[in-house]
Amino acid sequence: MTPDQVALVQDSFSKVVPIADVAAELFYGRLFEIAPEVKPMFRGDMKEQGRKLMATLGVVVTGLTKLETVLPAASALAKKHVDYGVKAEHYTPVGAALLWTLEKGLGEAWKPELADAWGTAYSTLSDFMIAEAYGQAQAAE
């Protein structure tokens, strides 16, 4: 990621924080719509799950300036998700749901360069997580 992309992601996320609960609800609604097979993996309180999602996003977004600081936690999270039944192919609809949520939440601020920055951030992290959890071969697919 370029420094400009990092700045775009961080600045736009600061606008999402005030609507974090709504954003999390939009995200999970969209995820379950486009990937209904993942819904059974979520058995707990979805409001709490949404808070965890937004907190994790906050840590990652803050850490984009020094990505190496968040990679150990991302690795552990990826491996933990395997235990929940997450497969490498689930990362694609998660990314799609995230970008859709950001587009809805940010409205007119969602411009092509912002979409590209978030897409780059997500693919960078998801490729790493897939490689950590399932091996390099699946990350390249």
Coordinates of N, CA and C in Angstrom, one line a residue:
M1 N 0.8 -1.2 0.0 CA 0.0 0.0 0.0 C 0.9 1.2 0.0
T2 N 0.4 2.2 -0.7 CA 1.1 3.5 -0.7 C 0.7 4.3 0.5
P3 N 1.6 5.3 0.9 CA 1.2 6.1 2.0 C -0.1 6.9 1.8
D4 N -0.4 7.3 0.5 CA -1.6 7.9 0.2 C -2.8 7.0 0.4
Q5 N -2.7 5.7 0.1 CA -3.8 4.8 0.3 C -4.0 4.6 1.8
V6 N -2.9 4.5 2.5 CA -3.1 4.3 4.0 C -3.8 5.5 4.6
A7 N -3.4 6.7 4.1 CA -4.1 7.9 4.7 C -5.6 7.9 4.3
L8 N -5.9 7.5 3.1 CA -7.3 7.5 2.6 C -8.1 6.5 3.5
V9 N -7.6 5.3 3.7 CA -8.2 4.3 4.5 C -8.4 4.8 6.0
Q10 N -7.4 5.3 6.5 CA -7.5 5.8 7.9 C -8.4 7.0 8.1
D11 N -8.4 7.9 7.2 CA -9.3 9.1 7.2 C -10.7 8.6 7.1
S12 N -11.0 7.7 6.1 CA -12.4 7.3 5.9 C -12.9 6.5 7.0
F13 N -12.0 5.7 7.6 CA -12.5 4.9 8.8 C -12.9 5.7 9.9
S14 N -12.2 6.9 10.1 CA -12.6 7.8 11.2 C -14.1 8.3 11.0
K15 N -14.5 8.2 9.8 CA -15.9 8.6 9.5 C -16.9 7.5 9.8
V16 N -16.4 6.3 9.8 CA -17.2 5.1 10.0 C -17.4 4.8 11.5
V17 N -16.4 5.2 12.3 CA -16.4 4.9 13.7 C -17.7 5.4 14.4
P18 N -18.2 6.6 14.1 CA -19.4 7.1 14.8 C -20.7 6.3 14.4
I19 N -20.6 5.5 13.3 CA -21.8 4.7 12.9 C -21.4 3.2 12.9
A20 N -20.5 2.9 13.8 CA -19.9 1.5 13.9 C -21.0 0.5 14.1
D21 N -22.0 0.7 14.9 CA -23.0 -0.3 15.1 C -23.8 -0.5 13.9
V22 N -24.2 0.5 13.2 CA -24.9 0.4 11.9 C -24.1 -0.2 10.9
A23 N -22.8 0.2 10.8 CA -21.9 -0.4 9.8 C -21.8 -1.9 10.0
A24 N -21.6 -2.4 11.3 CA -21.5 -3.8 11.5 C -22.8 -4.5 11.1
E25 N -23.9 -3.9 11.4 CA -25.2 -4.5 11.0 C -25.3 -4.6 9.5
L26 N -25.0 -3.6 8.8 CA -25.0 -3.6 7.4 C -24.0 -4.7 6.8
F27 N -22.8 -4.8 7.4 CA -21.9 -5.7 7.0 C -22.4 -7.2 7.1
Y28 N -22.9 -7.5 8.3 CA -23.3 -8.9 8.5 C -24.6 -9.2 7.6
G29 N -25.5 -8.2 7.5 CA -26.6 -8.4 6.7 C -26.2 -8.7 5.2
R30 N -25.3 -7.9 4.7 CA -24.8 -8.1 3.4 C -24.0 -9.5 3.2
L31 N -23.2 -9.8 4.2 CA -22.4 -11.0 4.1 C -23.4 -12.2 4.1
F32 N -24.4 -12.2 4.9 CA -25.3 -13.4 5.0 C -26.2 -13.4 3.7
E33 N -26.4 -12.3 3.1 CA -27.1 -12.2 1.8 C -26.3 -12.9 0.7
I34 N -25.0 -12.5 0.6 CA -24.2 -13.0 -0.5 C -23.5 -14.3 -0.3
A35 N -23.4 -14.7 1.0 CA -22.8 -16.0 1.4 C -23.5 -16.6 2.5
P36 N -24.8 -17.0 2.2 CA -25.6 -17.6 3.3 C -25.0 -18.8 4.0
E37 N -24.1 -19.5 3.3 CA -23.4 -20.6 3.9 C -22.6 -20.3 5.2
V38 N -22.2 -19.0 5.3 CA -21.4 -18.7 6.5 C -22.2 -18.4 7.7
K39 N -23.5 -18.1 7.6 CA -24.3 -17.7 8.7 C -24.3 -18.7 9.9
P40 N -24.3 -20.0 9.6 CA -24.3 -20.9 10.8 C -23.0 -20.8 11.6
M41 N -22.0 -20.2 11.1 CA -20.7 -20.0 11.8 C -20.8 -19.0 12.9
F42 N -21.9 -18.2 12.9 CA -22.1 -17.1 13.8 C -23.2 -17.5 14.8
R43 N -22.8 -18.0 16.0 CA -23.8 -18.5 16.9 C -24.1 -17.6 18.1
G44 N -23.2 -16.6 18.3 CA -23.3 -15.7 19.4 C -24.1 -14.5 19.2
D45 N -24.0 -13.6 20.1 CA -24.7 -12.3 20.1 C -24.1 -11.5 18.9
M46 N -24.9 -11.2 17.9 CA -24.4 -10.5 16.7 C -24.0 -9.0 17.0
K47 N -24.6 -8.4 18.0 CA -24.2 -7.0 18.4 C -22.8 -7.1 18.9
E48 N -22.5 -8.1 19.8 CA -21.2 -8.2 20.3 C -20.2 -8.6 19.2
Q49 N -20.6 -9.4 18.3 CA -19.8 -9.8 17.1 C -19.5 -8.6 16.3
G50 N -20.4 -7.7 16.1 CA -20.2 -6.5 15.4 C -19.3 -5.5 16.1
R51 N -19.3 -5.5 17.4 CA -18.4 -4.6 18.1 C -17.0 -5.2 18.0
K52 N -16.8 -6.5 18.0 CA -15.5 -7.1 17.8 C -15.0 -6.8 16.4
L53 N -15.9 -6.9 15.4 CA -15.5 -6.7 14.0 C -14.9 -5.2 13.9
M54 N -15.7 -4.3 14.4 CA -15.3 -2.9 14.3 C -14.0 -2.6 15.1
A55 N -13.9 -3.2 16.3 CA -12.6 -3.0 17.1 C -11.4 -3.6 16.3
T56 N -11.6 -4.7 15.7 CA -10.5 -5.4 15.0 C -10.2 -4.5 13.8
L57 N -11.2 -4.0 13.1 CA -10.9 -3.1 11.9 C -10.2 -1.9 12.4
G58 N -10.5 -1.4 13.5 CA -9.9 -0.2 14.0 C -8.4 -0.4 14.3
V59 N -8.1 -1.6 14.9 CA -6.7 -1.9 15.1 C -5.9 -2.1 13.8
V60 N -6.5 -2.8 12.9 CA -5.9 -3.0 11.6 C -5.6 -1.6 10.9
V61 N -6.7 -0.8 10.8 CA -6.6 0.4 10.1 C -5.5 1.3 10.8
T62 N -5.5 1.4 12.1 CA -4.5 2.1 12.8 C -3.1 1.6 12.5
G63 N -3.0 0.3 12.4 CA -1.7 -0.4 12.2 C -1.2 -0.4 10.7
L64 N -2.0 0.2 9.8 CA -1.5 0.1 8.4 C -0.2 0.9 8.2
T65 N 0.1 1.9 9.0 CA 1.3 2.6 8.8 C 2.5 1.7 9.2
K66 N 2.3 0.7 10.1 CA 3.4 -0.2 10.4 C 2.7 -1.6 10.4
L67 N 2.5 -2.1 9.2 CA 1.7 -3.3 9.0 C 2.3 -4.5 9.8
E68 N 3.6 -4.5 10.0 CA 4.3 -5.6 10.7 C 3.8 -5.7 12.2
T69 N 3.2 -4.6 12.7 CA 2.7 -4.6 14.1 C 1.4 -5.4 14.2
V70 N 0.6 -5.5 13.1 CA -0.7 -6.2 13.2 C -0.6 -7.6 12.6
L71 N 0.4 -7.9 11.9 CA 0.5 -9.2 11.2 C 0.5 -10.4 12.2
P72 N 1.2 -10.3 13.4 CA 1.1 -11.5 14.3 C -0.4 -11.7 14.8
A73 N -1.1 -10.7 15.1 CA -2.5 -10.8 15.5 C -3.3 -11.3 14.3
A74 N -3.1 -10.9 13.1 CA -3.8 -11.3 12.0 C -3.6 -12.8 11.7
S75 N -2.4 -13.2 11.9 CA -2.0 -14.6 11.7 C -2.8 -15.5 12.7
A76 N -2.8 -15.1 14.0 CA -3.5 -15.8 15.0 C -5.0 -15.9 14.8
L77 N -5.5 -14.7 14.3 CA -7.0 -14.7 14.0 C -7.3 -15.6 12.9
A78 N -6.5 -15.6 11.8 CA -6.7 -16.4 10.7 C -6.8 -17.9 11.1
K79 N -5.8 -18.3 11.9 CA -5.8 -19.7 12.3 C -6.9 -20.1 13.2
K80 N -7.4 -19.1 14.1 CA -8.5 -19.3 14.9 C -9.8 -19.5 14.1
H81 N -9.9 -18.7 13.0 CA -11.1 -18.8 12.1 C -11.2 -20.2 11.5
V82 N -10.1 -20.9 11.2 CA -10.1 -22.2 10.7 C -11.0 -23.1 11.6
D83 N -10.8 -23.0 12.9 CA -11.5 -23.8 13.9 C -13.0 -23.5 13.8
Y84 N -13.4 -22.3 13.3 CA -14.8 -22.0 13.2 C -15.4 -22.5 11.9
G85 N -14.6 -23.1 11.0 CA -15.1 -23.6 9.8 C -14.8 -22.6 8.6
V86 N -14.1 -21.6 8.8 CA -13.8 -20.6 7.7 C -12.9 -21.3 6.7
K87 N -13.2 -21.1 5.5 CA -12.4 -21.6 4.4 C -11.8 -20.4 3.6
A88 N -10.8 -20.7 2.9 CA -10.1 -19.6 2.1 C -11.1 -18.9 1.2
E89 N -12.0 -19.6 0.6 CA -12.9 -18.9 -0.3 C -13.9 -18.0 0.4
H90 N -14.0 -18.1 1.7 CA -14.9 -17.2 2.4 C -14.4 -15.8 2.5
Y91 N -13.1 -15.6 2.3 CA -12.5 -14.3 2.4 C -13.0 -13.4 1.2
T92 N -13.4 -13.9 0.1 CA -13.9 -13.1 -1.0 C -15.2 -12.5 -0.7
P93 N -16.2 -13.2 -0.2 CA -17.5 -12.5 0.1 C -17.3 -11.6 1.3
V94 N -16.4 -11.9 2.2 CA -16.2 -11.0 3.4 C -15.7 -9.6 2.8
G95 N -14.7 -9.7 1.9 CA -14.2 -8.5 1.3 C -15.3 -7.7 0.5
A96 N -16.1 -8.4 -0.2 CA -17.2 -7.8 -0.9 C -18.2 -7.1 0.0
A97 N -18.5 -7.8 1.1 CA -19.5 -7.2 2.1 C -18.8 -6.0 2.8
L98 N -17.5 -6.1 3.0 CA -16.9 -4.9 3.7 C -16.9 -3.7 2.7
L99 N -16.5 -3.9 1.5 CA -16.5 -2.8 0.6 C -17.9 -2.2 0.3
W100 N -18.9 -3.1 0.2 CA -20.3 -2.6 0.0 C -20.7 -1.8 1.3
T101 N -20.4 -2.3 2.4 CA -20.7 -1.6 3.7 C -20.1 -0.2 3.7
L102 N -18.8 -0.1 3.4 CA -18.1 1.2 3.4 C -18.7 2.1 2.3
E103 N -19.1 1.6 1.2 CA -19.7 2.4 0.2 C -21.0 3.0 0.7
K104 N -21.8 2.1 1.3 CA -23.1 2.6 1.9 C -22.9 3.6 3.0
G105 N -22.0 3.3 3.9 CA -21.8 4.1 5.1 C -21.1 5.4 4.7
L106 N -20.3 5.5 3.7 CA -19.6 6.7 3.4 C -20.3 7.6 2.4
G107 N -21.2 7.0 1.7 CA -22.0 7.7 0.7 C -21.2 8.4 -0.4
E108 N -21.4 9.7 -0.5 CA -20.7 10.5 -1.6 C -19.2 10.5 -1.4
A109 N -18.7 10.2 -0.2 CA -17.2 10.2 0.0 C -16.6 9.0 -0.6
W110 N -17.4 8.0 -1.0 CA -16.9 6.7 -1.6 C -16.5 7.0 -3.1
K111 N -15.3 7.3 -3.3 CA -14.8 7.6 -4.7 C -13.9 6.4 -5.1
P112 N -13.6 6.3 -6.5 CA -12.8 5.2 -7.0 C -11.5 5.0 -6.3
E113 N -10.8 6.1 -5.9 CA -9.5 6.0 -5.3 C -9.6 5.5 -3.9
L114 N -10.7 5.8 -3.2 CA -11.0 5.3 -1.9 C -11.3 3.8 -1.9
A115 N -12.2 3.4 -2.9 CA -12.5 2.0 -3.1 C -11.2 1.2 -3.4
D116 N -10.3 1.7 -4.2 CA -9.1 1.1 -4.6 C -8.2 0.9 -3.3
A117 N -8.1 2.0 -2.5 CA -7.3 1.9 -1.3 C -7.8 0.8 -0.3
W118 N -9.1 0.8 -0.1 CA -9.7 -0.2 0.8 C -9.6 -1.6 0.2
G119 N -9.7 -1.7 -1.1 CA -9.6 -3.0 -1.8 C -8.1 -3.5 -1.6
T120 N -7.2 -2.6 -1.8 CA -5.8 -3.0 -1.6 C -5.5 -3.4 -0.2
A121 N -6.0 -2.6 0.8 CA -5.8 -3.0 2.2 C -6.4 -4.3 2.5
Y122 N -7.7 -4.6 2.0 CA -8.3 -5.9 2.3 C -7.5 -7.0 1.7
S123 N -7.2 -6.9 0.4 CA -6.5 -8.0 -0.3 C -5.1 -8.2 0.4
T124 N -4.4 -7.2 0.8 CA -3.1 -7.4 1.4 C -3.3 -8.2 2.7
L125 N -4.2 -7.8 3.5 CA -4.4 -8.5 4.8 C -5.0 -9.9 4.6
S126 N -6.0 -10.0 3.7 CA -6.7 -11.3 3.5 C -5.7 -12.3 2.8
D127 N -4.9 -11.9 1.9 CA -3.9 -12.8 1.3 C -2.9 -13.3 2.3
F128 N -2.5 -12.4 3.2 CA -1.6 -12.8 4.3 C -2.3 -13.8 5.2
M129 N -3.5 -13.5 5.6 CA -4.3 -14.4 6.5 C -4.5 -15.8 5.9
I130 N -4.9 -15.8 4.6 CA -5.1 -17.1 3.9 C -3.8 -17.9 3.9
A131 N -2.7 -17.2 3.6 CA -1.4 -17.9 3.6 C -1.1 -18.5 4.9
E132 N -1.3 -17.7 6.0 CA -1.0 -18.2 7.3 C -1.9 -19.3 7.7
A133 N -3.1 -19.3 7.4 CA -4.1 -20.4 7.8 C -4.1 -21.6 6.9
Y134 N -3.9 -21.4 5.6 CA -4.1 -22.5 4.7 C -2.8 -22.8 3.8
G135 N -1.8 -21.9 3.9 CA -0.6 -22.1 3.1 C -0.6 -21.2 1.9
Q136 N 0.6 -21.0 1.3 CA 0.8 -20.1 0.3 C 0.1 -20.4 -1.0
A137 N -0.2 -21.7 -1.3 CA -0.8 -22.0 -2.6 C -2.2 -21.5 -2.6
Q138 N -3.0 -21.5 -1.5 CA -4.4 -21.0 -1.6 C -4.4 -19.5 -1.6
A139 N -3.4 -18.9 -1.0 CA -3.4 -17.4 -1.0 C -3.2 -16.9 -2.5
A140 N -2.5 -17.7 -3.3 CA -2.2 -17.2 -4.7 C -3.5 -17.4 -5.6
E141 N -4.4 -18.2 -5.1 CA -5.6 -18.5 -6.0 C -6.5 -17.3 -6.1

